[in-house]
Amino acid sequence: MTGLTAKGAATRDRIVRAATELILERGVAGMTLDEIRDGTKTSKSQLFHYFPGGKSELVAAIAGYQNSQVMAAQEPWIDRLDSWRAWQGWRDAVITHYTGLTHKYCSVSALVNEVAPTDPELATQVIAYADRWLAQLATGLHRMRDTKLLRPEADPDRLALAVFASLQGGLLVMQSKNDIEPLAAALDGSLTMLRSYAP
Amino acid sequence: MTGLTAKGAATRDRIVRAATELILERGVAGMTLDEIRDGTKTSKSQLFHYFPGGKSELVAAIAGYQNSQVMAAQEPWIDRLDSWRAWQGWRDAVITHYTGLTHKYCSVSALVNEVAPTDPELATQVIAYADRWLAQLATGLHRMRDTKLLRPEADPDRLALAVFASLQGGLLVMQSKNDIEPLAAALDGSLTMLRSYAP
DNA sequence: TGCAAAGTGAACCGGCAAGTCCAGACTTCG
DNA sequence: CGAAGTCTGGACTTGCCGGTTCACTTTGCA
């Protein structure tokens, strides 16, 4: 997206923000372009002006935006999950980030579920975010095995997968119950599981 | 649904089965009544004849049907999760059930995600199934604490919540990766977590 | 200052999918 | 048999929503 004036950039930004708000509350199918128009003092033509690919492109932009938010919230822990202290810090950061957002569609992966059957390309994109997230967890665990914080027979990739699944499930249940507790229980359970692989 | 002749019951059944097939593959939004019609040698009027509430009622019926399938697949373990042996048996039964269904929308809870914003009543219903499932896990853990298989300070309800979240997350990731491994990793992680509460 | 490019508003289109209607065919049972 | 109730087909209606068009204004730069 090049050649945007200040005014244009502002409008585009307004659209993304409003659309994000809507999509978090109502899901992809529940978000209509007309609602975005109403909520942003814009018009359809502008939507397609800034997102020529239509709804798909807009949703992709939102997913990217949300992903960066979530990843940022996990800083600085997410990059250095190579000590027990870091994992605990990470857990707290995740809880903090999602506290107060319990009623929303927070989970990137949950989007896949809705989007995959009708828009495979978009799904691929979202899955890529998830994979990067998962990879960060795995990297930390690999380092921990290397530094003998995990027993040698521990399988970092599989453990990371378990933690990630647990995290996503925690988010899912959190949303349906509108309560942070399921996420907290899931993460605490994951940490307990990991610690049982300490030498 | 009373006053159904044999023929009527058969038709109704045909509709539910075909609709289940479709919804598992494409999600709620991706399933259209016309497709059901095409796939079942029926017509719209019959859909509304057997499900006067329209799509919502049909989806509710499917959810109930799916739920009973999933619960049945966990027999006999799910009713007696009060020993480590039972948990292992349960884990195997779950994996077996979902193996070969990896490309589908298996998770009941995942449906909530799609349906909740637009149909709260239906969502409530689906959540009820999930709660019953969760309760069964909790019951087993309570018994295990009572019989000293878990340390007294273990919180069965919270542990059950963690296991359940992990399970749901495993299903979610399983779908997006089209691979059973995430589910297996999630369940194995959960069992490891539980076992660390053994005395 | 003027013109090309960017930005904007609103009416419009087309398709899709949920839900309706009704006429007629079967089933059941007195 | 025949009437009440059940089942069926398919054409029809309705409204929503993603996407298009086009005339117009604003902006920024040579």
Short mmCIF file of N, CA and C in Angstrom, two decimals, chain A residues 27-126:
data_model
loop_
_atom_site.label_atom_id
_atom_site.label_comp_id
_atom_site.label_asym_id
_atom_site.label_seq_id
_atom_site.Cartn_x
_atom_site.Cartn_y
_atom_site.Cartn_z
N GLY A 27 -17.42 -12.04 14.99
CA GLY A 27 -16.89 -13.05 14.07
C GLY A 27 -16.86 -12.53 12.64
N VAL A 28 -16.25 -13.28 11.79
CA VAL A 28 -16.11 -12.87 10.40
C VAL A 28 -17.46 -12.77 9.70
N ALA A 29 -18.26 -13.81 9.86
CA ALA A 29 -19.55 -13.83 9.18
C ALA A 29 -20.48 -12.74 9.73
N GLY A 30 -20.32 -12.40 10.98
CA GLY A 30 -21.20 -11.42 11.60
C GLY A 30 -20.81 -9.98 11.32
N MET A 31 -19.68 -9.81 10.68
CA MET A 31 -19.23 -8.45 10.36
C MET A 31 -19.60 -8.10 8.93
N THR A 32 -20.41 -7.08 8.74
CA THR A 32 -20.77 -6.70 7.38
C THR A 32 -20.09 -5.39 7.00
N LEU A 33 -19.86 -5.25 5.74
CA LEU A 33 -19.19 -4.04 5.27
C LEU A 33 -20.03 -2.80 5.55
N ASP A 34 -21.33 -2.98 5.51
CA ASP A 34 -22.20 -1.84 5.78
C ASP A 34 -22.07 -1.33 7.21
N GLU A 35 -21.86 -2.28 8.10
CA GLU A 35 -21.68 -1.87 9.50
C GLU A 35 -20.39 -1.08 9.66
N ILE A 36 -19.37 -1.52 8.96
CA ILE A 36 -18.11 -0.78 9.03
C ILE A 36 -18.33 0.63 8.51
N ARG A 37 -19.04 0.71 7.40
CA ARG A 37 -19.34 2.01 6.82
C ARG A 37 -20.04 2.91 7.85
N ASP A 38 -21.08 2.37 8.46
CA ASP A 38 -21.83 3.15 9.44
C ASP A 38 -20.96 3.61 10.60
N GLY A 39 -20.04 2.74 10.99
CA GLY A 39 -19.28 3.04 12.19
C GLY A 39 -18.04 3.88 11.95
N THR A 40 -17.81 4.29 10.73
CA THR A 40 -16.55 4.97 10.47
C THR A 40 -16.69 6.24 9.65
N LYS A 41 -17.93 6.61 9.35
CA LYS A 41 -18.11 7.80 8.51
C LYS A 41 -17.31 7.65 7.21
N THR A 42 -17.49 6.49 6.60
CA THR A 42 -16.85 6.27 5.31
C THR A 42 -17.91 5.70 4.36
N SER A 43 -17.48 5.20 3.23
CA SER A 43 -18.42 4.57 2.31
C SER A 43 -17.80 3.33 1.71
N LYS A 44 -18.64 2.55 1.10
CA LYS A 44 -18.17 1.30 0.52
C LYS A 44 -17.00 1.51 -0.43
N SER A 45 -17.10 2.53 -1.23
CA SER A 45 -16.05 2.72 -2.22
C SER A 45 -14.68 2.87 -1.57
N GLN A 46 -14.67 3.44 -0.40
CA GLN A 46 -13.40 3.60 0.30
C GLN A 46 -12.88 2.27 0.79
N LEU A 47 -13.78 1.46 1.27
CA LEU A 47 -13.39 0.12 1.69
C LEU A 47 -12.64 -0.58 0.57
N PHE A 48 -13.21 -0.50 -0.62
CA PHE A 48 -12.59 -1.20 -1.74
C PHE A 48 -11.41 -0.41 -2.30
N HIS A 49 -11.39 0.86 -2.02
CA HIS A 49 -10.25 1.66 -2.41
C HIS A 49 -9.01 1.22 -1.64
N TYR A 50 -9.18 1.00 -0.35
CA TYR A 50 -8.03 0.65 0.49
C TYR A 50 -7.79 -0.85 0.56
N PHE A 51 -8.84 -1.60 0.31
CA PHE A 51 -8.71 -3.06 0.33
C PHE A 51 -9.35 -3.64 -0.93
N PRO A 52 -8.61 -3.53 -2.04
CA PRO A 52 -9.17 -3.94 -3.34
C PRO A 52 -9.63 -5.40 -3.32
N GLY A 53 -9.02 -6.19 -2.47
CA GLY A 53 -9.39 -7.59 -2.40
C GLY A 53 -10.69 -7.84 -1.67
N GLY A 54 -11.31 -6.76 -1.20
CA GLY A 54 -12.60 -6.91 -0.52
C GLY A 54 -12.46 -7.43 0.89
N LYS A 55 -13.49 -8.10 1.32
CA LYS A 55 -13.57 -8.55 2.70
C LYS A 55 -12.39 -9.43 3.10
N SER A 56 -12.00 -10.33 2.21
CA SER A 56 -10.88 -11.20 2.52
C SER A 56 -9.64 -10.42 2.89
N GLU A 57 -9.33 -9.45 2.06
CA GLU A 57 -8.12 -8.67 2.30
C GLU A 57 -8.23 -7.91 3.61
N LEU A 58 -9.42 -7.39 3.86
CA LEU A 58 -9.63 -6.66 5.11
C LEU A 58 -9.43 -7.57 6.30
N VAL A 59 -10.02 -8.75 6.24
CA VAL A 59 -9.87 -9.69 7.34
C VAL A 59 -8.41 -10.07 7.52
N ALA A 60 -7.71 -10.25 6.42
CA ALA A 60 -6.29 -10.58 6.51
C ALA A 60 -5.53 -9.47 7.22
N ALA A 61 -5.86 -8.22 6.87
CA ALA A 61 -5.20 -7.09 7.52
C ALA A 61 -5.47 -7.10 9.01
N ILE A 62 -6.71 -7.38 9.35
CA ILE A 62 -7.08 -7.43 10.77
C ILE A 62 -6.32 -8.53 11.48
N ALA A 63 -6.25 -9.69 10.85
CA ALA A 63 -5.55 -10.81 11.46
C ALA A 63 -4.10 -10.43 11.72
N GLY A 64 -3.49 -9.79 10.75
CA GLY A 64 -2.12 -9.36 10.93
C GLY A 64 -1.98 -8.37 12.08
N TYR A 65 -2.89 -7.45 12.11
CA TYR A 65 -2.88 -6.43 13.16
C TYR A 65 -3.04 -7.07 14.53
N GLN A 66 -4.04 -7.94 14.64
CA GLN A 66 -4.29 -8.63 15.90
C GLN A 66 -3.10 -9.46 16.31
N ASN A 67 -2.53 -10.15 15.34
CA ASN A 67 -1.38 -10.99 15.63
C ASN A 67 -0.24 -10.16 16.21
N SER A 68 0.00 -9.01 15.61
CA SER A 68 1.10 -8.20 16.12
C SER A 68 0.80 -7.72 17.54
N GLN A 69 -0.46 -7.43 17.80
CA GLN A 69 -0.83 -7.01 19.15
C GLN A 69 -0.55 -8.11 20.16
N VAL A 70 -1.00 -9.30 19.80
CA VAL A 70 -0.85 -10.42 20.72
C VAL A 70 0.62 -10.74 20.96
N MET A 71 1.39 -10.72 19.88
CA MET A 71 2.80 -11.01 20.04
C MET A 71 3.48 -9.94 20.89
N ALA A 72 3.11 -8.70 20.64
CA ALA A 72 3.71 -7.61 21.41
C ALA A 72 3.40 -7.76 22.90
N ALA A 73 2.20 -8.22 23.19
CA ALA A 73 1.80 -8.37 24.60
C ALA A 73 2.64 -9.42 25.31
N GLN A 74 3.24 -10.29 24.54
CA GLN A 74 4.04 -11.36 25.15
C GLN A 74 5.51 -10.98 25.29
N GLU A 75 5.83 -9.79 24.84
CA GLU A 75 7.20 -9.33 25.01
C GLU A 75 7.45 -9.03 26.48
N PRO A 76 8.66 -9.19 26.94
CA PRO A 76 9.81 -9.70 26.20
C PRO A 76 9.94 -11.22 26.30
N TRP A 77 9.02 -11.84 27.00
CA TRP A 77 9.17 -13.26 27.34
C TRP A 77 9.19 -14.18 26.13
N ILE A 78 8.31 -13.90 25.20
CA ILE A 78 8.12 -14.84 24.10
C ILE A 78 9.42 -15.14 23.35
N ASP A 79 10.34 -14.18 23.34
CA ASP A 79 11.59 -14.40 22.60
C ASP A 79 12.63 -15.18 23.40
N ARG A 80 12.37 -15.34 24.67
CA ARG A 80 13.39 -15.96 25.52
C ARG A 80 12.77 -16.94 26.50
N LEU A 81 12.00 -17.86 25.97
CA LEU A 81 11.33 -18.83 26.84
C LEU A 81 12.29 -19.97 27.19
N ASP A 82 13.43 -19.58 27.76
CA ASP A 82 14.45 -20.60 28.01
C ASP A 82 14.78 -20.75 29.48
N SER A 83 13.87 -20.30 30.32
CA SER A 83 14.05 -20.51 31.76
C SER A 83 12.66 -20.63 32.40
N TRP A 84 12.59 -21.22 33.55
CA TRP A 84 11.29 -21.36 34.20
C TRP A 84 10.71 -20.01 34.56
N ARG A 85 11.59 -19.13 34.93
CA ARG A 85 11.17 -17.77 35.26
C ARG A 85 10.50 -17.10 34.05
N ALA A 86 11.10 -17.32 32.89
CA ALA A 86 10.55 -16.71 31.67
C ALA A 86 9.16 -17.29 31.36
N TRP A 87 9.01 -18.58 31.53
CA TRP A 87 7.71 -19.19 31.25
C TRP A 87 6.64 -18.62 32.18
N GLN A 88 7.02 -18.44 33.43
CA GLN A 88 6.05 -17.88 34.37
C GLN A 88 5.70 -16.44 33.98
N GLY A 89 6.72 -15.69 33.60
CA GLY A 89 6.47 -14.31 33.16
C GLY A 89 5.57 -14.28 31.93
N TRP A 90 5.83 -15.19 31.04
CA TRP A 90 5.02 -15.29 29.82
C TRP A 90 3.58 -15.59 30.16
N ARG A 91 3.40 -16.57 31.00
CA ARG A 91 2.05 -16.94 31.43
C ARG A 91 1.30 -15.73 31.99
N ASP A 92 1.97 -14.98 32.85
CA ASP A 92 1.33 -13.80 33.45
C ASP A 92 1.01 -12.76 32.39
N ALA A 93 1.93 -12.60 31.45
CA ALA A 93 1.71 -11.59 30.41
C ALA A 93 0.50 -11.95 29.55
N VAL A 94 0.38 -13.22 29.24
CA VAL A 94 -0.75 -13.66 28.43
C VAL A 94 -2.07 -13.42 29.17
N ILE A 95 -2.09 -13.83 30.42
CA ILE A 95 -3.31 -13.62 31.22
C ILE A 95 -3.66 -12.14 31.27
N THR A 96 -2.66 -11.34 31.55
CA THR A 96 -2.92 -9.90 31.65
C THR A 96 -3.51 -9.37 30.35
N HIS A 97 -2.93 -9.80 29.25
CA HIS A 97 -3.40 -9.29 27.96
C HIS A 97 -4.85 -9.65 27.70
N TYR A 98 -5.23 -10.85 28.05
CA TYR A 98 -6.58 -11.29 27.71
C TYR A 98 -7.62 -10.93 28.77
N THR A 99 -7.16 -10.55 29.94
CA THR A 99 -8.12 -10.15 30.97
C THR A 99 -8.88 -8.93 30.47
N GLY A 100 -10.16 -8.99 30.53
CA GLY A 100 -10.97 -7.88 30.05
C GLY A 100 -11.37 -8.01 28.60
N LEU A 101 -10.78 -8.99 27.94
CA LEU A 101 -11.18 -9.24 26.55
C LEU A 101 -11.94 -10.56 26.46
N THR A 102 -12.42 -11.03 27.57
CA THR A 102 -12.96 -12.39 27.61
C THR A 102 -14.15 -12.61 26.68
N HIS A 103 -14.87 -11.55 26.41
CA HIS A 103 -16.08 -11.73 25.61
C HIS A 103 -15.78 -11.68 24.12
N LYS A 104 -14.52 -11.56 23.77
CA LYS A 104 -14.22 -11.35 22.36
C LYS A 104 -13.62 -12.56 21.68
N TYR A 105 -13.57 -12.46 20.40
CA TYR A 105 -12.95 -13.47 19.57
C TYR A 105 -11.46 -13.22 19.55
N CYS A 106 -10.76 -13.72 20.53
CA CYS A 106 -9.36 -13.34 20.62
C CYS A 106 -8.44 -14.26 19.86
N SER A 107 -8.85 -15.47 19.76
CA SER A 107 -7.93 -16.47 19.27
C SER A 107 -7.78 -16.41 17.76
N VAL A 108 -6.55 -16.29 17.35
CA VAL A 108 -6.27 -16.31 15.92
C VAL A 108 -6.73 -17.64 15.33
N SER A 109 -6.40 -18.68 16.02
CA SER A 109 -6.72 -20.00 15.49
C SER A 109 -8.21 -20.21 15.34
N ALA A 110 -8.97 -19.58 16.23
CA ALA A 110 -10.41 -19.75 16.14
C ALA A 110 -10.93 -19.18 14.83
N LEU A 111 -10.27 -18.15 14.35
CA LEU A 111 -10.66 -17.56 13.06
C LEU A 111 -10.55 -18.58 11.94
N VAL A 112 -9.49 -19.36 12.02
CA VAL A 112 -9.26 -20.37 10.99
C VAL A 112 -10.50 -21.23 10.83
N ASN A 113 -10.99 -21.59 11.97
CA ASN A 113 -12.15 -22.45 12.00
C ASN A 113 -13.31 -21.92 11.19
N GLU A 114 -13.49 -20.62 11.29
CA GLU A 114 -14.64 -20.02 10.62
C GLU A 114 -14.36 -19.80 9.14
N VAL A 115 -13.11 -19.53 8.85
CA VAL A 115 -12.74 -19.04 7.54
C VAL A 115 -12.29 -20.15 6.59
N ALA A 116 -11.70 -21.17 7.17
CA ALA A 116 -11.08 -22.22 6.37
C ALA A 116 -11.96 -22.80 5.26
N PRO A 117 -13.21 -23.13 5.56
CA PRO A 117 -13.96 -23.83 4.52
C PRO A 117 -14.30 -22.95 3.33
N THR A 118 -14.38 -21.65 3.55
CA THR A 118 -14.83 -20.79 2.48
C THR A 118 -13.70 -19.98 1.85
N ASP A 119 -12.58 -19.88 2.55
CA ASP A 119 -11.50 -19.04 2.04
C ASP A 119 -10.15 -19.63 2.42
N PRO A 120 -9.75 -20.66 1.70
CA PRO A 120 -8.54 -21.40 2.03
C PRO A 120 -7.28 -20.54 2.04
N GLU A 121 -7.24 -19.58 1.13
CA GLU A 121 -6.04 -18.74 1.04
C GLU A 121 -5.86 -17.92 2.31
N LEU A 122 -6.94 -17.32 2.74
CA LEU A 122 -6.91 -16.56 3.98
C LEU A 122 -6.55 -17.46 5.14
N ALA A 123 -7.09 -18.66 5.14
CA ALA A 123 -6.81 -19.61 6.20
C ALA A 123 -5.31 -19.90 6.28
N THR A 124 -4.70 -20.11 5.14
CA THR A 124 -3.27 -20.37 5.09
C THR A 124 -2.49 -19.28 5.78
N GLN A 125 -2.91 -18.05 5.48
CA GLN A 125 -2.24 -16.90 6.05
C GLN A 125 -2.33 -16.89 7.57
N VAL A 126 -3.53 -17.14 8.06
CA VAL A 126 -3.74 -17.13 9.50
C VAL A 126 -2.98 -18.27 10.16
#
